Short mmCIF file of C-alpha atoms in Angstrom, two decimals:
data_model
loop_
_atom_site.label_atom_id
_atom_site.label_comp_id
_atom_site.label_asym_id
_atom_site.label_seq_id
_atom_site.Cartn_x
_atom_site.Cartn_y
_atom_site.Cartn_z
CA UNK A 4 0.00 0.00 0.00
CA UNK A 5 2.76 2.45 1.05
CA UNK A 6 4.98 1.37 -2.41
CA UNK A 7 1.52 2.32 -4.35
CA UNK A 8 0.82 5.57 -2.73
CA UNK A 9 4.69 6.45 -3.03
CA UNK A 10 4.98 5.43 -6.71
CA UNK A 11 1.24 7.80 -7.24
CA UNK A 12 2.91 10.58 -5.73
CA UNK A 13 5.66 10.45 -7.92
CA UNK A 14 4.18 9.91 -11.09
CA UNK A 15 2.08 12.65 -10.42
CA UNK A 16 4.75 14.90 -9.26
CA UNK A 17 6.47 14.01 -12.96
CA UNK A 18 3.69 15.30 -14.54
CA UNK A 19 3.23 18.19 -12.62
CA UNK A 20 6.99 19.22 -13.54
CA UNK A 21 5.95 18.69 -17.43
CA UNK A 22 2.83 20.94 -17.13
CA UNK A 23 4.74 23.34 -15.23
CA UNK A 24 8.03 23.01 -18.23
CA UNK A 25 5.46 23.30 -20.78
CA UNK A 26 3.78 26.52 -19.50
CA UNK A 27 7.16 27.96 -18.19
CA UNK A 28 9.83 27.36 -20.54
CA UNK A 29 8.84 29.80 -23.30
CA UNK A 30 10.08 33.36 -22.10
CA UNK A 31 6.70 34.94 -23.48
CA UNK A 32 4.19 33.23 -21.34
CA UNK A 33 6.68 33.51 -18.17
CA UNK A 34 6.21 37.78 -19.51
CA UNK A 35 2.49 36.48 -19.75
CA UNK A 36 1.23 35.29 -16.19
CA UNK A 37 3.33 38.04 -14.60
CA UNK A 38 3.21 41.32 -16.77
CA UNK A 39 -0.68 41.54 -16.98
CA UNK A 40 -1.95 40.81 -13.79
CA UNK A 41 -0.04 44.20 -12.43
CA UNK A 42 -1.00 46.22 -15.00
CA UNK A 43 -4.58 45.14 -14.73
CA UNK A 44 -4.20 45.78 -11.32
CA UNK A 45 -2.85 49.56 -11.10
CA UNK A 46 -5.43 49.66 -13.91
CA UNK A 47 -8.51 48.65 -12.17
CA UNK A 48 -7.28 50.94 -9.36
CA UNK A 49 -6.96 54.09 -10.46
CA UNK A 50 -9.80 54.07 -13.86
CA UNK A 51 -12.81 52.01 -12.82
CA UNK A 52 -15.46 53.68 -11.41
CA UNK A 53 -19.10 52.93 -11.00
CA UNK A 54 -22.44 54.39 -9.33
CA UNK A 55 -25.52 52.83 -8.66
CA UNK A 56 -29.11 54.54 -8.05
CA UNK A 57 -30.99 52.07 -5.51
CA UNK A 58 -30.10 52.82 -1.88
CA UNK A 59 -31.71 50.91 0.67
CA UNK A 60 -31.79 52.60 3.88
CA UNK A 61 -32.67 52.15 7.97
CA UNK A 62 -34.11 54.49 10.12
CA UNK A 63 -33.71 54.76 13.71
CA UNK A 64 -35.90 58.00 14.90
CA UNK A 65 -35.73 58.50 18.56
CA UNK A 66 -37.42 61.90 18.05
CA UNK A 67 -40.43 61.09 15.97
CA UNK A 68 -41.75 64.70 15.86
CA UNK A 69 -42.74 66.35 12.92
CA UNK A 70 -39.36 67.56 11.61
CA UNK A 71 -38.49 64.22 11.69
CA UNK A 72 -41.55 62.54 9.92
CA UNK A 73 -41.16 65.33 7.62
CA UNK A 74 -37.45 65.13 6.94
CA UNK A 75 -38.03 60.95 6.42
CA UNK A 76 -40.89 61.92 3.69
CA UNK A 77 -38.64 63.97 1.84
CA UNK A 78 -36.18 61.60 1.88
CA UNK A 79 -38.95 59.06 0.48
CA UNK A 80 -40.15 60.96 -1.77
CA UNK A 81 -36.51 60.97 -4.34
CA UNK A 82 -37.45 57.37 -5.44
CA UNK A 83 -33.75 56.67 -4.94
CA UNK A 84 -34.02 55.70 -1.17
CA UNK A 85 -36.13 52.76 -0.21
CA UNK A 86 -36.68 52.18 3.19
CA UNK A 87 -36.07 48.64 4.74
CA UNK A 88 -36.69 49.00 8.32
CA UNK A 89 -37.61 51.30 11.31
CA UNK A 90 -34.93 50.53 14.14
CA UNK A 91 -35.57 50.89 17.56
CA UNK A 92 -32.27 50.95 19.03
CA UNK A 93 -28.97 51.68 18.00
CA UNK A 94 -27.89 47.88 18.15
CA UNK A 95 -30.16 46.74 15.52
CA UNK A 96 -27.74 49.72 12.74
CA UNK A 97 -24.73 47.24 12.72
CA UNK A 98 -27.07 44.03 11.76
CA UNK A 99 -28.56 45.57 8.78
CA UNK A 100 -25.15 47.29 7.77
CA UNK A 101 -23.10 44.66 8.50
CA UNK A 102 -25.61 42.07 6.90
CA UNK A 103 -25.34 44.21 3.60
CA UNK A 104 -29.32 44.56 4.37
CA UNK A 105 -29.14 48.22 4.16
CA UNK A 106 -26.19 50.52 2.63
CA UNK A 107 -27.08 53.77 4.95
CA UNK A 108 -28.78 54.17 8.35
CA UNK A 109 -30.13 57.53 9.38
CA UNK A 110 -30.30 58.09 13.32
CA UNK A 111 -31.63 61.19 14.84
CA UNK A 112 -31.56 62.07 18.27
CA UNK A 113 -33.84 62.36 20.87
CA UNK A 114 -33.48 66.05 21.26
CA UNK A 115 -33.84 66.60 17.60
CA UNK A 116 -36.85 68.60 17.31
CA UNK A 117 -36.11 70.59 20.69
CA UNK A 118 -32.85 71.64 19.30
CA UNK A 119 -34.60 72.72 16.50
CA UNK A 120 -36.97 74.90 18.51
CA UNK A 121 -34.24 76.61 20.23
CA UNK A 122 -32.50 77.70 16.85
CA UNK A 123 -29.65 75.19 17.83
CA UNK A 124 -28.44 72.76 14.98
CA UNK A 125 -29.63 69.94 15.06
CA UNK A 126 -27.20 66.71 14.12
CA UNK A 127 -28.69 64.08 11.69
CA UNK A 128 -26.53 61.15 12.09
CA UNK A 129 -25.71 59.11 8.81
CA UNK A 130 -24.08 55.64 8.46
CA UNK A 131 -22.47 54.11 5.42
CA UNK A 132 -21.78 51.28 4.40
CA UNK A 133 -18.18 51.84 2.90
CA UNK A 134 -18.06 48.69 1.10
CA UNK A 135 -20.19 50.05 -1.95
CA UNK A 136 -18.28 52.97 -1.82
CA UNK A 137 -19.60 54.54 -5.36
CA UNK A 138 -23.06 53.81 -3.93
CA UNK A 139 -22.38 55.21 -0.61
CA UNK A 140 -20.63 58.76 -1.74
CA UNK A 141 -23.73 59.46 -4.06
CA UNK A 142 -26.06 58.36 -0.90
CA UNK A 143 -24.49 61.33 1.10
CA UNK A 144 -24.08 63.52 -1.84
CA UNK A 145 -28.09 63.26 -1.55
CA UNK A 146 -28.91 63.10 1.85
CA UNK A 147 -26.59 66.65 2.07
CA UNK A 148 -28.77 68.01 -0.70
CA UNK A 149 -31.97 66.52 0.90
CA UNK A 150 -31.02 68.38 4.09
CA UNK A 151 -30.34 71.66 2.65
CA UNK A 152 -33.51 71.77 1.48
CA UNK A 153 -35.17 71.02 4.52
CA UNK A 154 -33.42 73.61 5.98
CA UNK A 155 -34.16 76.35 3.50
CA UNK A 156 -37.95 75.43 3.93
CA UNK A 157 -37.53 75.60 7.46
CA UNK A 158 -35.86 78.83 7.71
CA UNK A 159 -34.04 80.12 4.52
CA UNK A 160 -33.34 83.71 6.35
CA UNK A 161 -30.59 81.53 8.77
CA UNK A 162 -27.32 79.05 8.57
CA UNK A 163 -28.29 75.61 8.50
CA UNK A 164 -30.75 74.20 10.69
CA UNK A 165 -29.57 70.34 10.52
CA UNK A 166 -26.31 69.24 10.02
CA UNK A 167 -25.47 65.91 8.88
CA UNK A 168 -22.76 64.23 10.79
CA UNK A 169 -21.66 61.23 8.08
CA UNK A 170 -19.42 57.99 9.40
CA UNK A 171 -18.47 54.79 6.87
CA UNK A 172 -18.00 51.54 8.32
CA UNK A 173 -15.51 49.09 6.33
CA UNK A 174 -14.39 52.23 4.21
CA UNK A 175 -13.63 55.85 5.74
CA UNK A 176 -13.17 57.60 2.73
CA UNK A 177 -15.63 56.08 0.80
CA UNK A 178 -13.03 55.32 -1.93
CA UNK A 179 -14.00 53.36 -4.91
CA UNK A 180 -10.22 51.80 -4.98
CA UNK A 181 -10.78 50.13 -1.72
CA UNK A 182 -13.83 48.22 -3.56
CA UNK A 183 -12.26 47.34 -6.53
CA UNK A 184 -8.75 45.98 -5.74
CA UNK A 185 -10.14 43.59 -3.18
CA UNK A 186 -12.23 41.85 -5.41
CA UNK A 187 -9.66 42.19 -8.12
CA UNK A 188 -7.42 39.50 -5.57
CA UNK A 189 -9.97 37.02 -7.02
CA UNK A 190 -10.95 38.58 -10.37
CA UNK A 191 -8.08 38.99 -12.33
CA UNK A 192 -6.30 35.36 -10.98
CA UNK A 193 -9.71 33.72 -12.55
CA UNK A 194 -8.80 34.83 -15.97
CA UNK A 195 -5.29 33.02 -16.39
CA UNK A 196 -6.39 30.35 -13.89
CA UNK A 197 -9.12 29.19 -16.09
CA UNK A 198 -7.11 29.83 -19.36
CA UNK A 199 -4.50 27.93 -18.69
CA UNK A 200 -6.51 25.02 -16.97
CA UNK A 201 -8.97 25.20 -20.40
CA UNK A 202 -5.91 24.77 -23.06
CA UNK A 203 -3.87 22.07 -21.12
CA UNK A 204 -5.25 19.29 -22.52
CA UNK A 205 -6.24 21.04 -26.04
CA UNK A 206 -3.32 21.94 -26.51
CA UNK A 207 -1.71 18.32 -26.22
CA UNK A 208 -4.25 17.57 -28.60
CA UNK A 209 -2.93 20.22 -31.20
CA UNK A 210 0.55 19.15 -30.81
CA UNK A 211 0.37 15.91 -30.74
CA UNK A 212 1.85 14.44 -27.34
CA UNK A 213 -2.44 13.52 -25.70
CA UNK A 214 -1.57 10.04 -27.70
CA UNK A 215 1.54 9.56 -26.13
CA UNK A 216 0.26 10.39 -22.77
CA UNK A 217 -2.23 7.91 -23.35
CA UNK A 218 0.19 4.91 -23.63
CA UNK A 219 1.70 5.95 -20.51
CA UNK A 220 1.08 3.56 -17.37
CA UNK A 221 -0.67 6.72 -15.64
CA UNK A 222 -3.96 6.56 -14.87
CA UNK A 223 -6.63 9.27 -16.31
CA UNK A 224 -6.92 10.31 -12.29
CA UNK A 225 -3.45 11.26 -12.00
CA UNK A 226 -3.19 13.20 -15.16
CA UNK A 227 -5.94 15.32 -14.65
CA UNK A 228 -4.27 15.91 -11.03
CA UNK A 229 -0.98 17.11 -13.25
CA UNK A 230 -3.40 19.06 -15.17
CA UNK A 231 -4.85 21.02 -11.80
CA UNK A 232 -2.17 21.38 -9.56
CA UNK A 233 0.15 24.05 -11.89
CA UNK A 234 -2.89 26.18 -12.68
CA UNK A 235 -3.51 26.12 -9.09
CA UNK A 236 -0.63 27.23 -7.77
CA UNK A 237 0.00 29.59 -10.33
CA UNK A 238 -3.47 31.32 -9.46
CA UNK A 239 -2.25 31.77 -6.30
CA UNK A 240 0.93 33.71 -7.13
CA UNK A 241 -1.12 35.64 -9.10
CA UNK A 242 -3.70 36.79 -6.34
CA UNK A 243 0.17 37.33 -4.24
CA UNK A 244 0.81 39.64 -7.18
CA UNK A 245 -2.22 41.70 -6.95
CA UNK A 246 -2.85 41.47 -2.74
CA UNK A 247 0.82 42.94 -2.77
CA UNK A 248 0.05 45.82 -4.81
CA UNK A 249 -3.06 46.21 -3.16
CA UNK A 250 -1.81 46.19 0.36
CA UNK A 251 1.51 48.08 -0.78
CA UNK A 252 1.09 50.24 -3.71
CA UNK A 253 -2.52 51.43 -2.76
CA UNK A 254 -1.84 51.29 0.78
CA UNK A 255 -5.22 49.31 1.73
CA UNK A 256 -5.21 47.88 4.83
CA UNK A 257 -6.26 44.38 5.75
CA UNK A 258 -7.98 43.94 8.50
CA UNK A 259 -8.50 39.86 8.44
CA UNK A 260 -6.27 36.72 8.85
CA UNK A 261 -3.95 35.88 6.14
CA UNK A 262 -4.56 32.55 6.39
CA UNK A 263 -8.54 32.61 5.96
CA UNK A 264 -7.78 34.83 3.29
CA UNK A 265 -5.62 32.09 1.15
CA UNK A 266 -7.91 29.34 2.28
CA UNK A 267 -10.58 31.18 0.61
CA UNK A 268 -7.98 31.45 -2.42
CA UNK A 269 -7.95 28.08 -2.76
CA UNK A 270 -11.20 26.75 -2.69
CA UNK A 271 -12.29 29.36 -5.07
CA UNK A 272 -8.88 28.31 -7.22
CA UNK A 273 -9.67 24.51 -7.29
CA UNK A 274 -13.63 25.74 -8.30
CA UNK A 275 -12.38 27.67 -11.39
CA UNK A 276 -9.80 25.56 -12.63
CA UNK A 277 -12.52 22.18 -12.45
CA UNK A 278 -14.54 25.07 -14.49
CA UNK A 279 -11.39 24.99 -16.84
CA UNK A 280 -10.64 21.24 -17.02
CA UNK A 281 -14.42 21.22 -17.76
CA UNK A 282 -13.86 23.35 -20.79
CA UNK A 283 -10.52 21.72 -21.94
CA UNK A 284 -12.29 18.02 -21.72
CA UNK A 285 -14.50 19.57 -24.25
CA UNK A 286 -12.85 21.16 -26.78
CA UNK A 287 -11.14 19.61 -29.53
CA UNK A 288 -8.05 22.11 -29.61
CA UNK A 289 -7.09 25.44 -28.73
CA UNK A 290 -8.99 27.74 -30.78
CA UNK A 291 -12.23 26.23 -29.09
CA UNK A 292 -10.74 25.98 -25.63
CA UNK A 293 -10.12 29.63 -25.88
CA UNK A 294 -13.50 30.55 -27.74
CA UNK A 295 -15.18 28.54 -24.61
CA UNK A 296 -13.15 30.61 -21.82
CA UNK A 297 -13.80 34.02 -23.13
CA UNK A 298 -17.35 33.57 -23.63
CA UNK A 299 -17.64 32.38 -20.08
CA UNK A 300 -15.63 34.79 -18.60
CA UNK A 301 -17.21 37.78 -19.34
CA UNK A 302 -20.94 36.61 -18.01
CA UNK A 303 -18.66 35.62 -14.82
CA UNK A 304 -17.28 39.00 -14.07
CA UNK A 305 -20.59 40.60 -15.04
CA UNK A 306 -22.53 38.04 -12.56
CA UNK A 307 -20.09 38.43 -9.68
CA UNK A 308 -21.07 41.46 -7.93
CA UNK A 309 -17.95 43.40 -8.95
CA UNK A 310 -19.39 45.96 -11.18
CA UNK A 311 -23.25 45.96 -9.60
CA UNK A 312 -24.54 44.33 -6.24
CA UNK A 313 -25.53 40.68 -7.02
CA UNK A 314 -28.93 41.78 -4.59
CA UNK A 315 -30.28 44.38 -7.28
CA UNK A 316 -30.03 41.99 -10.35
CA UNK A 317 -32.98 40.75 -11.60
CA UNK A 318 -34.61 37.88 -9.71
CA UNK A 319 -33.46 35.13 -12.34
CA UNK A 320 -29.81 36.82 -12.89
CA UNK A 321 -29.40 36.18 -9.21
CA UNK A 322 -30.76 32.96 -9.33
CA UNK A 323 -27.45 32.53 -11.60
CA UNK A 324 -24.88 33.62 -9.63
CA UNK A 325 -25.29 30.77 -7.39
CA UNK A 326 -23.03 28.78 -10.06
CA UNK A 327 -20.20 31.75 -9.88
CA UNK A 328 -17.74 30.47 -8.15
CA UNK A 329 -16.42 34.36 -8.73
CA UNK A 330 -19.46 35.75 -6.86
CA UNK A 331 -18.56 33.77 -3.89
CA UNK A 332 -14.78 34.07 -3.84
CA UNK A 333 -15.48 38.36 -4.06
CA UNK A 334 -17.86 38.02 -1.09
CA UNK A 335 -15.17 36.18 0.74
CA UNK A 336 -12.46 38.51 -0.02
CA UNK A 337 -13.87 41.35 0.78
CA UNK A 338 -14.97 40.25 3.84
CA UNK A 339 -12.14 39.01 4.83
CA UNK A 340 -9.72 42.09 3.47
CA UNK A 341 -11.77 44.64 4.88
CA UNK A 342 -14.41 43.63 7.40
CA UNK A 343 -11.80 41.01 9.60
CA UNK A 344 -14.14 38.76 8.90
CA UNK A 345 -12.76 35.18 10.32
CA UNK A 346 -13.50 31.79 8.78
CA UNK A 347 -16.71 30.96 10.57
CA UNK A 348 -18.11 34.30 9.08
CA UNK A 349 -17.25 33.38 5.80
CA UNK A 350 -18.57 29.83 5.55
CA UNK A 351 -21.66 30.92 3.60
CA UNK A 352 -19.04 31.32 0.75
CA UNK A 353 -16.76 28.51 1.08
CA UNK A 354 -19.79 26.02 1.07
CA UNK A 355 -20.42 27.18 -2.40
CA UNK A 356 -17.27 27.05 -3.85
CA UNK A 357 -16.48 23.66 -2.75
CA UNK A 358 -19.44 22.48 -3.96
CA UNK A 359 -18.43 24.00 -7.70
CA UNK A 360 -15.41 22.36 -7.12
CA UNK A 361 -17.17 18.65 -6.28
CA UNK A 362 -19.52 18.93 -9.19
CA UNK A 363 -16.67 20.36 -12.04
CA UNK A 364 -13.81 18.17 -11.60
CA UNK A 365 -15.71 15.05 -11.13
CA UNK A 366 -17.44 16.60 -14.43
CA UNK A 367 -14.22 17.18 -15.83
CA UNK A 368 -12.25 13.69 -14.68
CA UNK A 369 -15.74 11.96 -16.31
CA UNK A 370 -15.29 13.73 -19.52
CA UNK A 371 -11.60 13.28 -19.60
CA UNK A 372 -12.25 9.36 -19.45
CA UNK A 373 -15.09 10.00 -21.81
CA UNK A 374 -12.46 11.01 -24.49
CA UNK A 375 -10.15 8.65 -23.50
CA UNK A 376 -12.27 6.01 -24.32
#
């Protein structure tokens, strides 16, 4: 038993080195896996931008006077803001923000309409949610404008009546770079990861050498193992490349573990290259491996939640995303990168993409030995 497993590890660890040779020994794609990933990366960071117009909102009113009811209808009123939930304590703000339930929270204060009376100003609290950072600046942008309004109905001959005191959880700033680059950890390793994993075996058909793999004594098991172990661990580097420039270059911190943060990495890794072995089992060579990829990677990105919140895609779009293994891995990351979230917070995203990975390389391993035969 111990000669077997020994002699399975090493035939597998041959083929890994020939995958890893055949992927690494031409000076272009070495340029390849390297060059673009950090270029996409300062890229992403400093030109994409987006803004979304459905803001979901809380409302904790410990004053419930009239300048308050009046204040909440106005804010109504824009059709932007919907509101989710009436709070009754402040506890019940950091549930709904932290559950992604609600992207701003306004809280005013018991003495709000007294102050008022007085000729005092009057503090409207508002939380963000700095994750959705595009979102969140336009959400204060209006609740400012909102307010000035109020206050010029309520007395346009004085200063400012109500003055809105804003905070963002996850993201101070509000800074659409702390967003993107996160997610990019997961985003722009996907790309290669699945490429590479999609023309393994079509390209061994193209040139030639899939027979004479065939007559070799390994089994189908262990060569698709060879096949998913470099594009693995070349994913990884890659998401290295891009946390580093994130963390280092951008100056983001990280506020979770390291270690949850690669565990993530790897589930969601192993999920997109059984996506890729999928496609490669498929395809007859490398012109349709590479057809397949790029037609599914662009409905992946767009499906993920990078670009637009998963939660305000149509009802059957997020139905979906549920076979993303990007959506998840994004979630994760961001969690993880920016909330501290820990592993038993994040296990609502791991779940999924292990179960990608248990349904794709089975797939993949039945449709290699479909071929084969």
């Amino acid at each position: 038993m111990t000669t077997s497993l020994i002699a399975f590890i090493y035939r597998v660890i041959n083929l890994c080195n020939k995958e890893m040779l055949a992927v690494l020994k031409d000076p272009a794609n070495r340029v390849i896996l390297i060059v673009p990933p950090l270029l996409q990366s300062l890229l992403f960071g400093y030109a994409a931008n987006f803004d979304l117009t459905d803001v979901p909102y809380v409302v904790l009113d410990q004053s419930s006077t009239e300048s308050s009811r009046t204040l909440l209808d106005r804010v109504d009123g824009t059709g932007v803001f919907h509101r989710v939930a009436t709070l009754h304590s402040s506890a019940e703000i950091e549930r709904f923000i932290g559950n992604g339930e609600a992207l701003i929270a306004l809280h005013f204060p018991s003495d709000f309409e007294e102050r008022l009376s007085s000729g005092d100003t009057a503090p409207l609290q508002l939380i963000v949610d700095g994750r959705n950072s595009a979102t969140g600046n336009s959400a204060v942008g209006y609740v400012r404008s909102i307010v000035a309004g109020f206050n010029q109905c309520l007395n346009p001959e004085t200063a400012v009546s109500v003055e809105v005191e804003a905070r963002s959880w996850f993201n101070p700033n509000l800074e659409t770079r702390w967003i993107i680059m996160p997610a990019m950890i997961a985003g722009l390793s996907m790309i290669q990861t699945m490429m590479l994993s999609a023309l393994s075996v079509a390209r061994e058909r193209e040139q030639g050498t899939f027979d004479q793999l065939l007559v070799t004594p390994h089994t189908p098991f262990e060569i698709l193992i060879s096949k998913a172990i470099p594009p693995i661990i070349i994913g990884l580097v890659q998401s290295t490349l891009v946390l580093v420039v994130t963390r280092y270059w951008f100056h983001i911190p990280m506020s979770g573990s390291v270690g949850t943060l690669y565990a993530g990495l790897l589930m969601f890794t192993i999920a997109s290259v059984g996506v890729g072995l999928s496609i490669s089992a498929l395809s007859a060579n490398m012109h349709q491996a590479m057809l397949y990829t790029f037609v599914l990677i662009m409905p992946l990105m767009l499906l993920s939640g990078l670009a637009t919140p998963v939660a305000n895609m149509p009802d059957l779009l997020q139905t979906l995303t549920y076979a993303n293994p990007l959506r998840f891995a994004i979630h994760l990351v961001r969690a993880v990168y920016l909330e501290g979230a820990q592993l038993g917070d994040v296990w609502r995203d791991m779940v999924p993409l292990m179960l990608i990975a248990i349904v794709t390389l089975p797939l993949a391993a039945w449709l290699f030995r479909h071929r084969l035969i």
